[in-house]
Coordinates of C-alpha atoms and ligand atoms in Angstrom, one line a residue:
M166 CA 0.0 0.0 0.0
D167 CA 1.4 3.3 -1.1
A168 CA 0.1 6.1 1.2
R169 CA 1.2 8.8 -1.1
E170 CA -0.9 7.3 -3.9
V171 CA -3.8 6.8 -1.5
K172 CA -3.6 10.4 -0.5
N173 CA -4.3 11.5 -4.1
D174 CA -7.7 9.9 -3.9
F175 CA -8.7 12.4 -1.1
P176 CA -9.8 15.8 -2.3
I177 CA -9.4 17.4 1.1
F178 CA -5.6 17.3 0.5
D179 CA -6.0 19.2 -2.8
A180 CA -7.8 21.9 -0.8
H181 CA -5.1 21.8 2.0
P182 CA -1.9 20.5 0.4
D183 CA 0.2 21.1 3.5
L184 CA -2.2 19.7 6.0
V185 CA -0.9 16.9 8.2
F186 CA -4.2 15.3 9.3
L187 CA -3.7 13.2 12.4
D188 CA -7.3 13.0 13.7
S189 CA -8.8 10.1 11.9
A190 CA -9.8 8.4 15.1
A191 CA -12.3 11.2 15.5
S192 CA -13.4 11.0 11.9
S193 CA -11.6 10.0 8.7
Q194 CA -11.4 11.9 5.5
K195 CA -13.3 10.7 2.4
P196 CA -12.0 9.4 -0.9
R197 CA -13.5 10.8 -4.1
S198 CA -15.2 7.4 -4.9
V199 CA -17.3 7.7 -1.7
L200 CA -18.3 11.3 -2.5
L201 CA -19.1 10.3 -6.1
A202 CA -21.1 7.3 -5.2
M203 CA -23.3 9.4 -3.0
T204 CA -23.7 12.2 -5.6
R205 CA -24.5 9.7 -8.3
F206 CA -27.1 8.1 -6.0
Y207 CA -28.7 11.5 -5.2
E208 CA -28.6 12.4 -8.9
T209 CA -29.9 9.2 -10.4
S210 CA -31.5 6.8 -7.9
Y211 CA -32.9 8.9 -5.0
A212 CA -36.3 8.1 -3.5
N213 CA -37.3 6.8 -0.1
V214 CA -36.6 3.1 0.5
H215 CA -39.0 0.3 1.4
R216 CA -42.0 2.6 0.9
G217 CA -42.6 3.3 -2.8
S218 CA -43.9 0.9 -5.4
Y219 CA -42.4 2.7 -8.4
P220 CA -39.1 1.8 -10.1
L221 CA -37.1 4.7 -8.7
S222 CA -37.9 3.6 -5.1
D223 CA -37.2 0.0 -6.0
A224 CA -33.8 1.1 -7.3
A225 CA -33.0 3.0 -4.1
T226 CA -34.2 0.1 -2.0
D227 CA -32.0 -2.2 -4.0
A228 CA -29.0 0.0 -3.4
Y229 CA -29.7 0.2 0.3
E230 CA -30.0 -3.5 0.6
K231 CA -26.9 -4.1 -1.4
A232 CA -25.1 -1.8 1.1
R233 CA -26.4 -4.0 3.9
E234 CA -25.0 -7.1 2.1
K235 CA -21.6 -5.3 1.7
A236 CA -21.4 -4.3 5.4
A237 CA -22.4 -7.9 6.4
A238 CA -19.7 -9.4 4.2
F239 CA -17.1 -6.9 5.5
I240 CA -17.5 -8.2 9.0
G241 CA -18.3 -11.8 8.1
A242 CA -21.9 -11.7 9.3
A243 CA -23.8 -15.0 8.8
R244 CA -26.6 -13.1 6.9
P245 CA -27.4 -9.5 5.8
E246 CA -30.4 -9.3 8.2
E247 CA -27.9 -9.3 11.1
V248 CA -26.8 -5.8 10.0
I249 CA -28.9 -2.9 11.3
F250 CA -28.1 0.6 9.9
V251 CA -27.9 3.3 12.6
R252 CA -26.3 6.7 12.7
N253 CA -23.1 5.7 14.5
T254 CA -21.6 3.6 17.2
T255 CA -23.2 5.6 19.9
E256 CA -26.7 4.9 18.6
A257 CA -25.8 1.3 18.1
L258 CA -24.7 0.9 21.7
N259 CA -27.7 2.8 23.0
L260 CA -29.9 0.4 21.0
V261 CA -28.2 -2.7 22.5
A262 CA -28.1 -1.4 26.0
H263 CA -31.8 -0.3 25.9
S264 CA -33.1 -3.4 24.3
V265 CA -30.9 -5.8 26.2
A266 CA -32.0 -4.1 29.5
E267 CA -35.6 -4.5 28.6
A268 CA -35.4 -8.1 27.5
F269 CA -32.6 -9.7 29.6
L270 CA -31.5 -7.5 32.5
N271 CA -32.7 -8.2 36.0
E272 CA -32.2 -6.6 39.4
G273 CA -28.8 -7.4 40.9
D274 CA -27.3 -8.4 37.5
L275 CA -23.7 -7.5 36.8
I276 CA -22.6 -5.6 33.7
V277 CA -18.8 -5.7 33.2
V278 CA -17.1 -2.9 31.2
S279 CA -13.5 -1.7 31.2
E280 CA -11.8 1.4 32.5
M281 CA -10.8 2.3 29.0
E282 CA -14.3 2.5 27.5
H283 CA -15.4 5.4 25.5
H284 CA -18.4 7.1 27.1
A285 CA -20.5 5.6 24.3
N286 CA -19.9 2.1 25.8
L287 CA -20.4 3.2 29.3
V288 CA -23.2 5.8 29.8
P289 CA -25.8 3.7 28.0
W290 CA -25.0 0.8 30.4
Q291 CA -25.3 3.2 33.4
R292 CA -28.8 4.1 32.2
A293 CA -29.6 0.4 31.7
A294 CA -28.3 -0.5 35.1
A295 CA -30.3 2.3 36.8
W296 CA -33.4 1.3 35.0
R297 CA -33.2 -2.4 35.9
G298 CA -31.4 -2.3 39.2
A299 CA -28.2 -3.9 37.8
R300 CA -24.6 -2.9 38.8
I301 CA -21.5 -2.1 36.8
E302 CA -17.9 -3.1 37.4
A303 CA -15.0 -2.1 35.3
I304 CA -11.9 -4.2 34.4
P305 CA -9.0 -2.1 35.5
I306 CA -6.0 -1.4 33.3
T307 CA -2.3 -2.0 34.0
D308 CA 0.3 0.8 34.1
E309 CA 1.3 0.0 30.5
G310 CA -2.3 0.5 29.4
R311 CA -3.5 -3.0 28.8
L312 CA -6.5 -4.7 30.5
D313 CA -5.6 -6.4 33.7
L314 CA -6.5 -9.9 32.6
E315 CA -6.3 -11.4 36.1
A316 CA -8.9 -8.8 37.3
A317 CA -10.9 -9.4 34.2
K318 CA -11.0 -13.1 34.9
S319 CA -12.2 -12.7 38.4
L320 CA -14.9 -10.2 37.5
I321 CA -16.1 -12.5 34.7
E322 CA -16.1 -15.4 37.2
Q323 CA -18.9 -13.6 39.0
G324 CA -21.2 -14.4 36.0
P325 CA -22.1 -11.1 34.5
R326 CA -25.2 -10.7 32.3
V327 CA -23.3 -8.5 29.9
L328 CA -19.6 -7.9 29.0
A329 CA -19.3 -4.6 27.1
I330 CA -15.8 -4.0 25.8
T331 CA -13.9 -2.0 23.3
Q332 CA -12.0 -3.8 20.5
M333 CA -9.4 -0.9 20.5
S334 CA -8.9 2.0 22.8
N335 CA -9.4 5.4 21.2
V336 CA -6.8 6.9 23.7
L337 CA -4.2 4.2 24.3
G338 CA -4.4 2.4 21.0
T339 CA -4.6 -0.9 22.9
V340 CA -6.1 -3.8 21.0
N341 CA -7.9 -5.9 23.5
P342 CA -7.9 -9.7 23.5
V343 CA -11.7 -9.7 22.8
R344 CA -11.9 -13.3 21.8
T345 CA -10.4 -14.6 25.1
L346 CA -12.6 -12.3 27.1
A347 CA -15.6 -13.4 25.1
E348 CA -14.9 -17.0 25.6
W349 CA -14.6 -16.5 29.4
A350 CA -17.8 -14.4 29.4
K351 CA -19.8 -16.8 27.2
A352 CA -18.8 -19.7 29.4
K353 CA -20.6 -17.8 32.2
G354 CA -23.7 -17.1 30.0
A355 CA -23.0 -13.4 29.4
L356 CA -23.9 -11.4 26.3
V357 CA -20.8 -9.9 24.7
V358 CA -21.1 -6.5 23.2
V359 CA -18.0 -5.1 21.3
D360 CA -17.4 -1.5 20.5
G361 CA -15.7 -1.6 17.1
A362 CA -15.6 2.1 16.5
Q363 CA -11.8 2.0 16.4
G364 CA -11.5 -1.6 15.3
A365 CA -13.6 -1.9 12.2
P366 CA -11.8 0.9 10.3
H367 CA -8.3 -0.5 11.0
I368 CA -8.3 -4.2 12.0
P369 CA -9.3 -7.1 9.8
T370 CA -12.4 -8.2 11.8
K371 CA -14.8 -11.1 11.4
V372 CA -17.5 -11.2 14.1
A373 CA -17.4 -15.0 14.4
D374 CA -13.7 -14.8 15.3
L375 CA -14.4 -12.2 17.9
G376 CA -16.9 -14.4 19.6
A377 CA -19.2 -11.4 20.1
D378 CA -23.0 -11.3 20.2
F379 CA -23.1 -7.6 19.2
Y380 CA -20.6 -5.4 17.3
A381 CA -21.0 -1.7 16.7
F382 CA -19.1 0.6 14.4
S383 CA -19.3 4.0 12.6
G384 CA -19.0 4.6 8.9
H385 CA -17.6 8.1 9.3
K386 CA -14.4 6.7 10.9
M387 CA -13.7 4.4 8.0
L388 CA -13.9 6.7 4.9
G389 CA -17.7 6.7 4.8
P390 CA -20.1 9.7 5.4
T391 CA -21.5 10.8 8.7
G392 CA -24.8 9.4 9.6
A393 CA -24.3 5.8 8.7
G394 CA -23.2 3.2 11.3
V395 CA -23.8 -0.4 11.9
L396 CA -25.0 -2.6 14.7
W397 CA -24.4 -6.3 14.0
G398 CA -26.2 -8.8 16.2
R399 CA -26.5 -12.5 16.2
H400 CA -29.8 -13.3 14.4
E401 CA -31.3 -15.4 17.2
L402 CA -30.7 -12.6 19.7
L403 CA -32.0 -9.8 17.5
A404 CA -35.1 -11.9 16.9
E405 CA -35.7 -11.9 20.7
L406 CA -35.0 -8.2 21.3
P407 CA -37.6 -5.5 21.6
P408 CA -37.2 -2.4 19.5
F409 CA -35.4 0.7 20.7
L410 CA -36.8 3.5 18.4
T411 CA -40.4 3.0 17.2
G412 CA -42.6 4.4 14.5
G413 CA -42.8 3.9 10.7
G414 CA -41.1 1.1 8.9
M415 CA -40.7 -1.3 11.9
I416 CA -44.2 -2.6 12.5
Q417 CA -46.4 -5.4 11.2
R418 CA -49.9 -4.3 12.6
V419 CA -50.8 -1.1 14.3
R420 CA -54.0 -0.5 16.3
I421 CA -54.6 2.6 18.3
D422 CA -53.6 0.9 21.6
R423 CA -51.0 -1.7 20.5
S424 CA -48.7 -2.8 17.7
T425 CA -46.8 -5.9 16.5
Y426 CA -43.2 -5.5 15.2
D427 CA -41.5 -6.5 12.1
A428 CA -38.6 -9.0 12.0
P429 CA -35.0 -7.7 12.2
P430 CA -33.5 -5.7 10.7
A431 CA -36.6 -3.6 10.0
R432 CA -37.7 -3.8 13.7
F433 CA -34.6 -1.7 14.6
E434 CA -34.8 0.8 11.8
A435 CA -37.7 3.0 12.6
G436 CA -38.2 6.0 10.4
T437 CA -36.4 6.9 7.2
P438 CA -33.0 5.2 7.4
P439 CA -29.7 6.8 6.3
F440 CA -29.9 5.1 2.9
A441 CA -27.8 7.6 0.8
E442 CA -25.2 7.4 3.6
A443 CA -25.4 3.6 3.5
V444 CA -24.6 3.8 -0.2
G445 CA -21.6 6.0 0.7
L446 CA -20.5 3.5 3.4
A447 CA -20.7 0.7 0.8
A448 CA -18.3 2.6 -1.5
A449 CA -16.0 3.1 1.5
I450 CA -16.0 -0.6 2.2
D451 CA -15.2 -1.2 -1.5
Y452 CA -12.2 1.2 -1.2
L453 CA -10.9 -0.5 2.0
E454 CA -11.3 -3.9 0.4
R455 CA -9.4 -2.9 -2.7
L456 CA -6.5 -2.0 -0.4
G457 CA -7.1 -5.0 1.8
M458 CA -7.7 -4.8 5.5
E459 CA -4.5 -6.7 6.2
A460 CA -2.6 -4.0 4.3
V461 CA -4.5 -1.2 6.2
W462 CA -3.6 -2.8 9.5
A463 CA 0.1 -3.3 8.5
H464 CA 0.3 0.4 7.5
D465 CA -1.2 1.5 10.8
R466 CA 1.3 -0.7 12.7
M467 CA 4.3 0.6 10.7
L468 CA 3.3 4.2 11.4
V469 CA 2.6 3.7 15.1
E470 CA 5.9 2.0 15.6
Y471 CA 7.7 4.7 13.8
A472 CA 5.7 7.4 15.7
L473 CA 6.5 5.7 19.1
E474 CA 10.2 5.6 18.3
S475 CA 10.2 9.2 16.9
L476 CA 8.2 10.7 19.8
A477 CA 10.4 9.1 22.3
Q478 CA 13.1 11.5 21.1
V479 CA 11.1 14.5 22.1
P480 CA 12.3 15.6 25.6
D481 CA 9.7 15.9 28.4
L482 CA 7.0 14.3 26.3
K483 CA 4.9 11.7 28.2
I484 CA 3.4 9.1 25.9
F485 CA 0.6 6.8 26.9
G486 CA -0.3 3.3 25.8
P487 CA 1.5 0.0 25.3
R488 CA 4.3 -1.1 22.8
G489 CA 3.7 -4.3 20.9
E490 CA 1.6 -6.1 18.3
D491 CA -1.5 -5.2 20.2
R492 CA -1.1 -1.4 19.6
G493 CA -3.1 0.4 16.9
G494 CA -2.5 3.7 15.2
V495 CA -3.3 6.1 18.1
V496 CA -0.8 7.9 20.2
S497 CA -1.8 10.2 23.1
F498 CA 0.7 12.4 24.8
V499 CA 1.2 15.4 27.1
F500 CA 3.9 17.8 28.1
P501 CA 3.4 17.7 31.9
G502 CA 2.5 21.2 33.0
L503 CA 1.1 22.3 29.7
H504 CA -2.6 22.0 28.9
A505 CA -3.3 19.6 26.0
H506 CA -5.6 22.2 24.3
D507 CA -2.7 24.7 24.3
L508 CA -0.4 22.1 22.7
A509 CA -3.0 21.1 20.1
T510 CA -3.7 24.7 19.2
F511 CA 0.1 25.3 18.7
L512 CA 0.3 22.1 16.6
G513 CA -2.8 23.2 14.6
Q514 CA -1.1 26.5 13.8
A515 CA 1.9 24.5 12.5
G516 CA -0.4 22.6 10.1
V517 CA -0.7 19.4 12.2
A518 CA -4.2 18.5 13.1
V519 CA -4.5 16.5 16.4
R520 CA -7.3 16.2 18.9
S521 CA -7.1 17.2 22.5
G522 CA -9.3 16.7 25.6
H523 CA -10.5 13.7 27.4
H524 CA -11.6 12.0 24.1
C525 CA -14.9 10.9 25.7
A526 CA -12.9 8.7 28.1
Q527 CA -13.0 10.5 31.5
P528 CA -12.5 7.4 33.7
L529 CA -9.5 6.4 31.7
H530 CA -7.9 9.9 32.0
R531 CA -8.6 9.8 35.7
R532 CA -6.7 6.5 35.8
L533 CA -3.8 8.0 33.8
G534 CA -3.7 10.9 36.2
V535 CA -4.3 13.6 33.7
S536 CA -7.4 15.6 32.8
S537 CA -6.6 15.7 29.1
T538 CA -4.2 14.5 26.5
A539 CA -3.3 15.4 22.9
R540 CA -3.9 12.6 20.4
A541 CA -2.4 11.8 17.0
S542 CA -4.2 9.1 15.1
F543 CA -3.2 7.6 11.8
Y544 CA -4.9 6.2 8.7
I545 CA -4.2 5.0 5.2
Y546 CA -3.3 8.5 3.8
N547 CA -0.7 9.2 6.5
T548 CA 3.0 8.9 5.8
R549 CA 6.2 8.8 7.8
E550 CA 6.7 12.4 6.7
D551 CA 3.5 13.2 8.6
V552 CA 5.1 11.8 11.8
D553 CA 8.2 13.8 11.1
R554 CA 6.2 17.0 10.8
L555 CA 4.5 16.1 14.1
V556 CA 7.8 15.6 15.9
E557 CA 9.2 18.9 14.4
A558 CA 6.1 20.8 15.6
L559 CA 6.3 19.2 19.1
L560 CA 10.0 20.3 19.4
K561 CA 8.9 23.8 18.4
A562 CA 6.1 23.7 20.9
R563 CA 8.5 22.6 23.7
E564 CA 10.7 25.6 22.9
F565 CA 7.7 28.0 22.7
F566 CA 6.2 26.8 26.0
K567 CA 9.5 26.2 27.8
D568 CA 8.5 28.4 30.8
W569 CA 5.5 26.2 31.5
L570 CA 7.3 22.8 31.6
Ligands
PLP877 N1 -16.3 4.1 20.8 C1 -15.0 4.5 20.5 C2 -13.9 3.6 21.0 C3 -14.8 5.7 19.8 O1 -13.5 6.0 19.6 C4 -15.9 6.5 19.4 C5 -15.7 7.7 18.7 O2 -14.7 8.4 18.9 C6 -17.2 6.0 19.7 C7 -17.3 4.9 20.4 C8 -18.4 6.8 19.3 O3 -18.5 6.9 17.9 P1 -19.5 7.9 17.3 O4 -19.2 9.3 17.8 O5 -19.3 7.7 15.8 O6 -20.9 7.4 17.7

């Protein structure tokens, strides 16, 4: 994979030729093929889906259902009906937490999460726990930034109803041993929910290999448009779950005082779904598959190793997260004494776009002993020169802010 060639496919870099974009963990840039697929759809095939009985609506419905098939194949789902289109990972996880709480959670049940969860895989479980009288425990992390597997084992030994865990941390870059955790959890009868927001765009992933029951990801972090995400669920489970959102498109029979619901996936897609966005997501998957997910992951791994080595040369910089094969393309760092927002603003002025803040992971930052970090994250259009530019800008920032350090 040649990142320079890849970069040519992304019009944002024509508009900003000097931009070093290191914020793909927040949202990725879009290749021309995705933008064109959506424009073409709007210009030639646009009509609401699953509602019209005229050819244009049939064509739109067909494109939407083909996008579902593509998303299903991308993650190795057993059947397309296991894919529910939602707006993003957050909506997917809210759907699971709400519907699982209604169908399966009882008073006193245990929900196991981890200390490195994004708020999207934590707050919905807090609401579910409060609603059903369940309790939440978190797997702690080690000082290197990995899950403490001993602690995980003993929490799972308690027989949780749900294990909700991220595939890859959006702050530490840690790739968790989801399969092992899922095996332990399933042996105890737990439902396993995996947050794939940082996994699906970067790591070759097949849901059967993960051992999960539910898997959530966002299209906008993997070259697709905003507004289209995926919840995958095992079909037998989806068939048992009540809906989350209700209204048009998800019912069988409606009376004034009661309704019956359609089968999945329609049951979970109330209202007009993000079908033009799903078409864009399908084009994004095509793009990633042309590169090959193994190559995407290898590129991330190469860049993160290079970044960790290069950043270690910056005096005073504190870098978070583990070293090793289980480390994806995310690096968070601070200059102790300097607020991460000030650092990120300085880097931004130098043409290097990074994110700063708590990255929607406040419990993790509390554990790391900082209120915020700056974060560089890599994707297919990033090069080693981008890392060099980051290092150069960090050295300048250190000089500029030297009285603060
Ligand atoms: N989970 C993780 C690990 C994330 O990194 C993010 C986004 O940053 C989310 C969930 C939420 O994704 P979205 O904002 O697309 O719903």
